[in-house]
CSV table of C-alpha atoms (C1' of nucleotides) in Angstrom, one decimal:
chain,number,residue,atom,x,y,z
A,1,MET,CA,85.6,91.7,95.3
A,2,GLY,CA,85.2,88.2,96.6
A,3,ALA,CA,88.8,87.5,95.9
A,4,ALA,CA,90.0,90.5,97.8
A,5,LEU,CA,87.8,89.6,100.7
A,6,ALA,CA,89.1,86.0,100.6
A,7,LEU,CA,92.7,87.3,100.9
A,8,VAL,CA,91.7,89.6,103.8
A,9,GLY,CA,90.1,86.5,105.4
A,10,LYS,CA,93.4,84.7,105.0
A,11,GLY,CA,95.2,87.2,107.2
A,12,ARG,CA,96.4,89.7,104.7
A,13,HIS,CA,95.8,93.5,105.1
A,14,PHE,CA,93.7,95.2,102.5
A,15,ALA,CA,96.3,98.0,102.1
A,16,SER,CA,99.0,95.5,101.1
A,17,LEU,CA,97.0,93.8,98.4
A,18,GLY,CA,98.0,94.3,94.8
A,19,ILE,CA,95.9,94.2,91.6
A,20,ARG,CA,97.7,91.2,90.2
A,21,GLU,CA,97.4,89.4,93.5
A,22,VAL,CA,93.6,89.9,93.6
A,23,THR,CA,93.1,88.9,90.0
A,24,ARG,CA,95.2,85.8,90.6
A,25,GLN,CA,93.0,84.8,93.5
A,26,ALA,CA,90.0,85.5,91.4
A,27,GLY,CA,91.3,83.1,88.7
A,28,VAL,CA,91.3,85.8,86.1
A,29,VAL,CA,93.9,87.7,84.1
A,30,PRO,CA,95.3,91.0,85.6
A,31,THR,CA,93.9,93.2,82.9
A,32,SER,CA,90.4,92.1,83.7
A,33,PHE,CA,90.6,94.0,86.9
A,34,TYR,CA,90.2,97.3,85.0
A,35,ARG,CA,86.8,96.2,83.6
A,36,HIS,CA,85.4,96.5,87.1
A,37,PHE,CA,87.5,98.9,89.1
A,38,ARG,CA,89.8,101.9,88.4
A,39,ASN,CA,92.2,100.9,91.2
A,40,MET,CA,92.3,99.2,94.6
A,41,ASP,CA,90.7,102.2,96.3
A,42,ASP,CA,87.8,101.9,94.1
A,43,LEU,CA,87.4,98.2,94.9
A,44,GLY,CA,87.6,99.2,98.6
A,45,LEU,CA,84.8,101.7,98.2
A,46,GLN,CA,82.6,99.1,96.6
A,47,LEU,CA,83.3,96.7,99.4
A,48,VAL,CA,82.2,99.4,101.9
A,49,ASP,CA,78.9,99.5,100.0
A,50,GLU,CA,78.4,95.8,100.4
A,51,LEU,CA,79.5,96.0,104.0
A,52,GLY,CA,76.5,98.4,104.4
A,53,LEU,CA,74.2,95.7,103.2
A,54,VAL,CA,75.7,93.2,105.7
A,55,LEU,CA,75.2,95.6,108.5
A,56,ARG,CA,71.6,96.2,107.6
A,57,ARG,CA,70.8,92.5,107.5
A,58,MET,CA,72.3,92.3,110.9
A,59,MET,CA,70.2,95.1,112.2
A,60,ARG,CA,67.0,93.6,110.8
A,61,GLU,CA,67.7,90.3,112.5
A,62,ALA,CA,68.5,92.0,115.7
A,63,ARG,CA,65.3,94.0,115.7
A,64,ALA,CA,63.2,90.9,115.0
A,65,ASN,CA,64.8,88.7,117.6
A,66,VAL,CA,65.1,91.2,120.3
A,67,LEU,CA,61.7,92.8,120.6
A,68,GLN,CA,60.1,90.1,122.7
A,69,SER,CA,63.2,89.5,124.9
A,70,ASP,CA,63.9,90.8,128.3
A,71,LYS,CA,67.6,90.5,127.8
A,72,LEU,CA,68.0,93.1,125.1
A,73,ILE,CA,71.7,93.6,125.4
A,74,GLU,CA,72.8,90.0,125.8
A,75,GLU,CA,70.7,89.0,122.9
A,76,SER,CA,72.0,91.8,120.6
A,77,VAL,CA,75.6,91.1,121.4
A,78,GLY,CA,74.9,87.4,120.6
A,79,ILE,CA,73.5,88.3,117.2
A,80,PHE,CA,76.4,90.6,116.6
A,81,VAL,CA,78.9,87.9,117.4
A,82,ALA,CA,77.1,85.4,115.2
A,83,HIS,CA,77.1,87.8,112.3
A,84,ALA,CA,80.8,88.7,112.8
A,85,GLN,CA,81.6,85.0,112.6
A,86,ALA,CA,79.4,84.3,109.6
A,87,ASN,CA,80.9,87.3,107.7
A,88,ARG,CA,84.4,87.2,109.2
A,89,SER,CA,86.1,88.6,106.1
A,90,PHE,CA,83.7,91.5,105.8
A,91,PHE,CA,84.2,92.5,109.4
A,92,LEU,CA,87.9,92.0,109.1
A,93,PHE,CA,87.8,94.5,106.2
A,94,MET,CA,85.8,96.9,108.3
A,95,ALA,CA,88.2,96.7,111.3
A,96,GLN,CA,91.2,97.3,108.9
A,97,GLY,CA,89.5,100.1,107.0
A,98,LEU,CA,89.0,102.2,110.1
A,99,ALA,CA,92.7,103.0,110.2
A,100,GLY,CA,93.3,102.1,106.6
A,101,GLU,CA,95.3,104.0,104.0
A,102,SER,CA,92.4,105.1,101.8
A,103,ARG,CA,90.8,108.2,103.3
A,104,ALA,CA,87.7,107.5,101.3
A,105,VAL,CA,87.2,104.0,102.6
A,106,GLN,CA,87.9,105.3,106.1
A,107,GLU,CA,85.2,107.8,105.8
A,108,GLY,CA,82.8,105.3,104.3
A,109,ILE,CA,83.1,102.9,107.2
A,110,ARG,CA,82.8,105.7,109.7
A,111,SER,CA,79.7,106.8,107.9
A,112,GLU,CA,78.2,103.3,108.1
A,113,MET,CA,78.9,103.4,111.8
A,114,ARG,CA,77.1,106.7,112.2
A,115,PHE,CA,74.2,105.3,110.4
A,116,PHE,CA,74.1,102.3,112.6
A,117,ALA,CA,74.3,104.5,115.7
A,118,SER,CA,71.4,106.7,114.5
A,119,GLU,CA,69.2,103.6,113.8
A,120,LEU,CA,70.0,102.3,117.2
A,121,ALA,CA,68.9,105.7,118.7
A,122,ASN,CA,65.7,105.5,116.7
A,123,ASP,CA,64.9,102.1,118.0
A,124,LEU,CA,65.5,103.1,121.6
A,125,ARG,CA,63.3,106.1,121.1
A,126,ARG,CA,60.6,103.9,119.6
A,127,LEU,CA,60.8,101.5,122.5
A,128,ARG,CA,60.5,104.3,125.0
A,129,LEU,CA,63.7,103.2,126.6
A,130,MET,CA,66.1,105.9,127.8
A,131,ASP,CA,63.2,108.3,127.6
A,132,HIS,CA,64.7,110.9,130.0
A,133,LEU,CA,67.7,111.5,127.7
A,134,SER,CA,67.8,114.5,125.3
A,135,ASP,CA,68.2,113.7,121.7
A,136,ALA,CA,71.8,114.7,121.7
A,137,ASP,CA,72.5,112.6,124.8
A,138,LEU,CA,70.8,109.6,123.3
A,139,ASP,CA,72.9,110.0,120.2
A,140,LEU,CA,76.0,110.2,122.3
A,141,THR,CA,75.1,107.0,124.1
A,142,CYS,CA,74.4,105.1,120.9
A,143,ASP,CA,77.7,106.3,119.4
A,144,LEU,CA,79.5,105.1,122.5
A,145,VAL,CA,77.7,101.7,122.2
A,146,VAL,CA,78.6,101.3,118.6
A,147,ARG,CA,82.2,102.2,119.2
A,148,THR,CA,82.5,99.7,122.0
A,149,VAL,CA,81.0,96.9,119.9
A,150,ALA,CA,83.3,97.9,117.0
A,151,PHE,CA,86.3,97.6,119.2
A,152,SER,CA,85.2,94.2,120.4
A,153,LEU,CA,85.4,93.3,116.8
A,154,THR,CA,89.1,93.6,117.0
A,155,ASP,CA,89.2,91.1,119.9
A,156,LEU,CA,86.8,88.8,118.2
A,157,LEU,CA,88.6,88.7,114.9
A,158,SER,CA,92.0,88.0,116.6
A,159,VAL,CA,90.9,84.7,118.1
A,160,SER,CA,90.4,81.5,116.1
A,161,PRO,CA,86.8,81.3,114.8
A,162,ASP,CA,86.3,78.0,116.6
A,163,ASP,CA,87.8,78.9,119.9
A,164,ASP,CA,84.3,78.9,121.5
A,165,TYR,CA,85.7,79.5,125.0
A,166,GLN,CA,87.4,82.8,124.1
A,167,ILE,CA,84.5,83.9,121.9
A,168,GLY,CA,82.2,83.3,124.9
A,169,GLN,CA,84.5,85.4,127.1
A,170,ILE,CA,84.5,88.2,124.6
A,171,ARG,CA,80.7,88.1,124.3
A,172,LYS,CA,80.3,88.3,128.1
A,173,ARG,CA,82.8,91.1,128.4
A,174,THR,CA,81.2,93.1,125.6
A,175,THR,CA,77.8,92.6,127.2
A,176,ARG,CA,79.1,93.9,130.5
A,177,PHE,CA,80.6,96.9,128.7
A,178,LEU,CA,77.2,97.8,127.2
A,179,GLN,CA,75.4,97.2,130.5
A,180,MET,CA,77.8,99.6,132.2
A,181,ILE,CA,77.2,102.2,129.5
A,182,PHE,CA,73.5,101.9,129.8
A,183,VAL,CA,73.7,102.2,133.6
A,184,GLY,CA,75.6,105.4,133.0
A,185,ALA,CA,73.0,106.6,130.5
A,186,GLY,CA,70.2,105.7,132.9
A,187,HIS,CA,71.7,108.0,135.6
A,188,TRP,CA,72.9,110.6,133.1
A,189,GLN,CA,72.0,114.2,133.9
A,190,SER,CA,69.9,113.1,136.8
A,191,ASP,CA,73.0,113.1,139.0
A,192,GLY,CA,74.6,115.9,137.0
A,193,ALA,CA,77.6,115.0,134.8
B,1,MET,CA,112.4,103.1,112.4
B,2,GLY,CA,112.2,106.8,112.1
B,3,ALA,CA,111.8,106.4,108.3
B,4,ALA,CA,109.0,103.9,108.6
B,5,LEU,CA,107.2,106.2,111.1
B,6,ALA,CA,107.7,109.1,108.8
B,7,LEU,CA,106.0,107.2,105.9
B,8,VAL,CA,103.1,106.2,108.2
B,9,GLY,CA,102.8,109.9,109.2
B,10,LYS,CA,102.6,110.7,105.5
B,11,GLY,CA,99.4,108.6,105.2
B,12,ARG,CA,100.8,105.3,104.2
B,13,HIS,CA,99.7,102.1,106.0
B,14,PHE,CA,102.4,100.2,107.7
B,15,ALA,CA,101.3,96.9,106.2
B,16,SER,CA,102.0,98.3,102.7
B,17,LEU,CA,105.5,99.5,103.4
B,18,GLY,CA,108.4,97.7,101.7
B,19,ILE,CA,112.0,97.3,102.8
B,20,ARG,CA,113.3,99.3,99.8
B,21,GLU,CA,110.8,102.0,100.4
B,22,VAL,CA,111.8,102.4,104.1
B,23,THR,CA,115.5,102.4,103.4
B,24,ARG,CA,115.1,104.9,100.6
B,25,GLN,CA,113.3,107.2,103.0
B,26,ALA,CA,116.1,106.7,105.5
B,27,GLY,CA,118.6,107.7,102.9
B,28,VAL,CA,120.4,104.4,103.1
B,29,VAL,CA,121.0,101.5,100.8
B,30,PRO,CA,118.5,98.6,100.9
B,31,THR,CA,120.9,96.0,102.2
B,32,SER,CA,121.6,98.1,105.3
B,33,PHE,CA,118.1,97.2,106.5
B,34,TYR,CA,119.2,93.7,107.4
B,35,ARG,CA,121.8,95.1,109.8
B,36,HIS,CA,119.0,96.1,112.1
B,37,PHE,CA,115.9,94.0,111.3
B,38,ARG,CA,115.2,90.6,110.0
B,39,ASN,CA,112.1,91.8,108.1
B,40,MET,CA,109.3,94.4,108.4
B,41,ASP,CA,107.5,92.5,111.1
B,42,ASP,CA,110.6,92.8,113.2
B,43,LEU,CA,110.7,96.5,112.6
B,44,GLY,CA,107.1,96.7,113.7
B,45,LEU,CA,107.8,94.9,116.9
B,46,GLN,CA,110.6,97.3,117.8
B,47,LEU,CA,108.2,100.2,117.0
B,48,VAL,CA,105.8,98.7,119.5
B,49,ASP,CA,108.5,98.7,122.2
B,50,GLU,CA,109.1,102.4,121.5
B,51,LEU,CA,105.4,103.0,121.5
B,52,GLY,CA,105.4,101.6,125.1
B,53,LEU,CA,107.9,104.4,126.1
B,54,VAL,CA,105.7,107.1,124.6
B,55,LEU,CA,102.7,105.8,126.4
B,56,ARG,CA,104.6,105.7,129.7
B,57,ARG,CA,105.7,109.2,129.3
B,58,MET,CA,102.1,110.2,128.7
B,59,MET,CA,101.0,108.4,131.8
B,60,ARG,CA,103.6,110.1,133.9
B,61,GLU,CA,102.6,113.5,132.7
B,62,ALA,CA,98.9,112.7,133.3
B,63,ARG,CA,99.6,111.6,136.8
B,64,ALA,CA,101.6,114.7,137.6
B,65,ASN,CA,99.1,117.2,136.2
B,66,VAL,CA,95.9,115.6,137.3
B,67,LEU,CA,96.4,115.0,141.0
B,68,GLN,CA,95.5,118.4,142.2
B,69,SER,CA,92.7,118.9,139.7
B,70,ASP,CA,89.0,118.6,140.3
B,71,LYS,CA,88.4,117.9,136.6
B,72,LEU,CA,90.2,114.7,136.4
B,73,ILE,CA,88.6,113.4,133.2
B,74,GLU,CA,88.7,116.6,131.2
B,75,GLU,CA,92.3,117.2,132.1
B,76,SER,CA,93.4,113.6,131.3
B,77,VAL,CA,91.7,113.7,127.9
B,78,GLY,CA,93.4,117.0,127.2
B,79,ILE,CA,96.8,115.5,127.9
B,80,PHE,CA,96.0,112.5,125.8
B,81,VAL,CA,95.0,114.7,122.9
B,82,ALA,CA,98.2,116.8,123.3
B,83,HIS,CA,100.4,113.7,123.2
B,84,ALA,CA,98.5,112.2,120.3
B,85,GLN,CA,99.3,115.4,118.3
B,86,ALA,CA,102.9,115.6,119.4
B,87,ASN,CA,103.5,111.9,118.5
B,88,ARG,CA,101.1,111.7,115.6
B,89,SER,CA,103.0,109.1,113.7
B,90,PHE,CA,103.4,106.8,116.7
B,91,PHE,CA,99.7,106.9,117.4
B,92,LEU,CA,98.9,106.4,113.8
B,93,PHE,CA,101.0,103.3,113.9
B,94,MET,CA,99.2,102.1,117.0
B,95,ALA,CA,95.8,102.6,115.4
B,96,GLN,CA,96.9,100.7,112.3
B,97,GLY,CA,98.5,97.9,114.2
B,98,LEU,CA,95.4,97.0,116.1
B,99,ALA,CA,94.0,95.5,113.0
B,100,GLY,CA,97.3,95.1,111.2
B,101,GLU,CA,98.6,92.1,109.4
B,102,SER,CA,101.3,91.0,111.8
B,103,ARG,CA,99.8,89.0,114.6
B,104,ALA,CA,102.8,89.8,116.8
B,105,VAL,CA,102.5,93.5,116.4
B,106,GLN,CA,98.7,93.2,117.0
B,107,GLU,CA,99.3,91.3,120.3
B,108,GLY,CA,102.0,93.8,121.3
B,109,ILE,CA,99.8,96.8,121.0
B,110,ARG,CA,97.0,95.0,122.8
B,111,SER,CA,99.3,94.2,125.5
B,112,GLU,CA,100.4,97.8,125.9
B,113,MET,CA,96.7,98.7,126.2
B,114,ARG,CA,96.2,96.1,128.9
B,115,PHE,CA,99.2,97.5,130.8
B,116,PHE,CA,97.8,101.0,130.5
B,117,ALA,CA,94.4,99.9,131.8
B,118,SER,CA,95.9,98.1,134.7
B,119,GLU,CA,98.0,101.2,135.7
B,120,LEU,CA,94.8,103.3,135.4
B,121,ALA,CA,93.1,100.8,137.8
B,122,ASN,CA,95.9,101.1,140.3
B,123,ASP,CA,95.7,104.9,140.2
B,124,LEU,CA,92.0,104.9,140.8
B,125,ARG,CA,92.5,102.4,143.7
B,126,ARG,CA,95.2,104.6,145.2
B,127,LEU,CA,93.0,107.7,144.9
B,128,ARG,CA,90.2,105.8,146.6
B,129,LEU,CA,87.9,106.6,143.7
B,130,MET,CA,85.4,103.9,142.7
B,131,ASP,CA,86.0,102.3,146.0
B,132,HIS,CA,82.8,100.3,145.9
B,133,LEU,CA,83.9,98.3,142.9
B,134,SER,CA,85.3,94.9,143.1
B,135,ASP,CA,88.8,94.5,141.6
B,136,ALA,CA,87.3,92.7,138.6
B,137,ASP,CA,84.7,95.4,138.0
B,138,LEU,CA,87.3,98.1,138.3
B,139,ASP,CA,89.5,96.4,135.7
B,140,LEU,CA,86.4,96.1,133.5
B,141,THR,CA,85.8,99.8,133.8
B,142,CYS,CA,89.4,100.7,133.0
B,143,ASP,CA,89.4,98.5,130.1
B,144,LEU,CA,86.4,100.2,128.7
B,145,VAL,CA,87.9,103.6,129.3
B,146,VAL,CA,91.1,102.7,127.5
B,147,ARG,CA,89.2,101.3,124.6
B,148,THR,CA,87.1,104.4,124.3
B,149,VAL,CA,90.1,106.6,124.3
B,150,ALA,CA,91.8,104.4,121.8
B,151,PHE,CA,88.9,104.6,119.5
B,152,SER,CA,88.9,108.4,119.8
B,153,LEU,CA,92.4,108.1,118.4
B,154,THR,CA,90.9,107.1,115.1
B,155,ASP,CA,88.8,110.2,115.0
B,156,LEU,CA,91.6,112.4,116.1
B,157,LEU,CA,94.1,111.1,113.5
B,158,SER,CA,91.7,111.4,110.7
B,159,VAL,CA,91.3,115.2,111.0
B,160,SER,CA,94.0,117.7,110.1
B,161,PRO,CA,96.4,118.3,113.0
B,162,ASP,CA,95.7,122.0,112.9
B,163,ASP,CA,91.9,121.9,112.6
B,164,ASP,CA,91.5,123.1,116.2
B,165,TYR,CA,87.8,123.2,116.0
B,166,GLN,CA,87.3,119.6,115.1
B,167,ILE,CA,90.0,118.6,117.6
B,168,GLY,CA,88.1,120.4,120.3
B,169,GLN,CA,84.9,118.6,119.3
B,170,ILE,CA,86.6,115.3,119.6
B,171,ARG,CA,88.0,116.2,123.0
B,172,LYS,CA,84.7,117.2,124.3
B,173,ARG,CA,83.0,114.1,122.9
B,174,THR,CA,85.6,111.8,124.4
B,175,THR,CA,85.3,113.6,127.7
B,176,ARG,CA,81.6,113.0,127.8
B,177,PHE,CA,82.0,109.3,126.8
B,178,LEU,CA,84.3,108.9,129.8
B,179,GLN,CA,82.0,110.8,132.1
B,180,MET,CA,79.1,108.5,131.1
B,181,ILE,CA,81.2,105.4,131.7
B,182,PHE,CA,82.2,106.6,135.1
B,183,VAL,CA,78.6,107.5,136.0
B,184,GLY,CA,77.8,103.9,135.0
B,185,ALA,CA,80.7,102.6,137.1
B,186,GLY,CA,79.5,104.7,140.0
B,187,HIS,CA,76.1,103.1,140.0
B,188,TRP,CA,77.4,99.7,139.1
B,189,GLN,CA,76.2,96.7,141.1
B,190,SER,CA,74.4,99.1,143.5
B,191,ASP,CA,71.4,99.0,141.2
B,192,GLY,CA,72.1,95.5,140.0
B,193,ALA,CA,73.5,95.0,136.5
C,1,DA,C1',71.1,86.5,62.3
C,2,DT,C1',73.6,90.4,63.1
C,3,DT,C1',75.1,93.9,65.9
C,4,DT,C1',76.5,95.5,70.4
C,5,DG,C1',78.2,95.9,75.0
C,6,DA,C1',80.3,93.7,78.6
C,7,DT,C1',83.8,90.6,80.1
C,8,DG,C1',88.0,88.0,79.6
C,9,DT,C1',92.7,87.0,77.1
C,10,DG,C1',97.8,87.5,75.7
C,11,DT,C1',101.6,90.0,75.0
C,12,DA,C1',104.5,93.6,76.2
C,13,DC,C1',107.1,97.3,78.7
C,14,DA,C1',109.3,99.7,82.2
C,15,DC,C1',109.8,99.5,87.0
C,16,DT,C1',110.0,97.9,91.7
C,17,DT,C1',110.7,94.3,95.0
C,18,DG,C1',113.3,91.1,98.5
C,19,DT,C1',117.6,89.0,99.2
C,20,DT,C1',122.6,87.4,98.4
C,21,DC,C1',127.4,88.4,98.5
C,22,DA,C1',131.9,90.3,98.9
C,23,DC,C1',133.7,94.7,100.0
C,24,DT,C1',134.6,99.2,102.5
C,25,DA,C1',134.1,102.8,106.2
C,26,DA,C1',133.4,104.0,110.8
C,27,DT,C1',133.3,103.1,115.6
C,28,DG,C1',134.7,102.1,120.2
C,29,DT,C1',137.5,98.7,123.3
C,30,DG,C1',141.8,96.4,124.7
D,1,DC,C1',148.0,102.1,118.4
D,2,DA,C1',145.8,97.9,116.7
D,3,DC,C1',141.8,95.1,116.5
D,4,DA,C1',137.1,93.6,116.4
D,5,DT,C1',132.5,94.8,115.8
D,6,DT,C1',129.0,97.4,113.7
D,7,DA,C1',127.0,100.0,109.9
D,8,DG,C1',126.9,101.1,105.2
D,9,DT,C1',127.9,100.1,100.0
D,10,DG,C1',127.4,98.4,95.1
D,11,DA,C1',126.3,95.1,91.8
D,12,DA,C1',123.5,91.4,90.7
D,13,DC,C1',119.3,88.3,90.2
D,14,DA,C1',115.0,86.3,89.8
D,15,DA,C1',110.4,87.5,90.6
D,16,DG,C1',106.6,90.5,91.0
D,17,DT,C1',104.3,95.0,89.9
D,18,DG,C1',100.9,98.4,87.4
D,19,DT,C1',99.2,99.5,83.1
D,20,DA,C1',98.5,99.7,77.9
D,21,DC,C1',96.7,97.8,73.6
D,22,DA,C1',94.7,94.9,70.3
D,23,DC,C1',92.1,90.8,70.2
D,24,DA,C1',88.6,87.0,71.5
D,25,DT,C1',84.2,85.3,73.5
D,26,DC,C1',79.6,85.4,74.5
D,27,DA,C1',74.9,86.8,76.1
D,28,DA,C1',71.2,89.9,75.0
D,29,DA,C1',68.6,93.1,72.0
D,30,DT,C1',67.6,94.3,67.5
DNA sequence: ATTTGATGTGTACACTTGTTCACTAATGTG
DNA sequence: CACATTAGTGAACAAGTGTACACATCAAAT
């Protein structure tokens, strides 16, 4: 799994990886692959599971660092960007998998995103923010937020990891996106959509 | 190019296609490939160009059908969904390319999206909607709109083309996303972001 | 200390892959 | 018509591919 991730990190697309290629990168003979996975799709699914862990770690850190802050959004985006950098290959894999060729991986990632959105909704409910929104509308908002952040991933991962200027731009832009969405959510239904 | 698109339409990922595979699907001998393209990346770039045409056709139709409508957003989303269905393979290619393995294709698609967003901004300016927004903020809004629609593509393309119920759900959801964004844009800056 | 289960190895086979080269068929322009 | 360009062909090659099978290694449990 580490080998596959490393290749993705080097710019390859997961869908174009072969068993031999992965085992070569892992420094192991091709047949060893079958001790752990039935095929590449299987490997992909297990990567999705690990991706889940990465996302949960990120959520935990976001919750801890954000509670006593008045700049909720800016702070959260910062944490997201930091994690995306620290686990570049994982997030690369995630971005690829969303339109990947394995239906199962695709569904897995989508499901992680749904989970993330629902956790976000819970947090907002707990913090009594967006209290005027119905449950369904809050879910809608959180879904939109998560999508927007996920799309920013594409921007983020396409610039060099040490191009701090561009990364800063992306962070600012993403922050404004989210602010606009929350302004929309704040006036939702009150001025009749 | 048609052959490559056909394979993508059948569920394959563009990054995993080989020259022989494409020529086989095209009913032509492998060597013929080189008469038209230097390699698969080249083919991808030419597909991006054609994708540009598809998008422009879609924009033209949207402009024509939407001017005399009071449900701008709903109508536009409808046209988008219709085009995505009618050119499924093209949009599949677009969704894949955003996180694809060819940097050039990636940049090409991103550039098409920027163009699309700027055209949308022009239209809104011309229609005197969102007149209170600065040029920069209008661009921001349109970028967010285009991203949101592009992400919906992922949802749309992952359900069967004739599952009308799910497609309807996606259309409604996308419409609400855009409505929320425009509510946000409507109150932008006026209540201090 | 011996058995066991998991992991890794080496060899082998039948295909598929990208690319080359010299050749032929078709096409449209003077 | 003749000619030049473009598109398609067939054989060939070295290299890479997925997968199968019998065998080796080694840590942990008995």
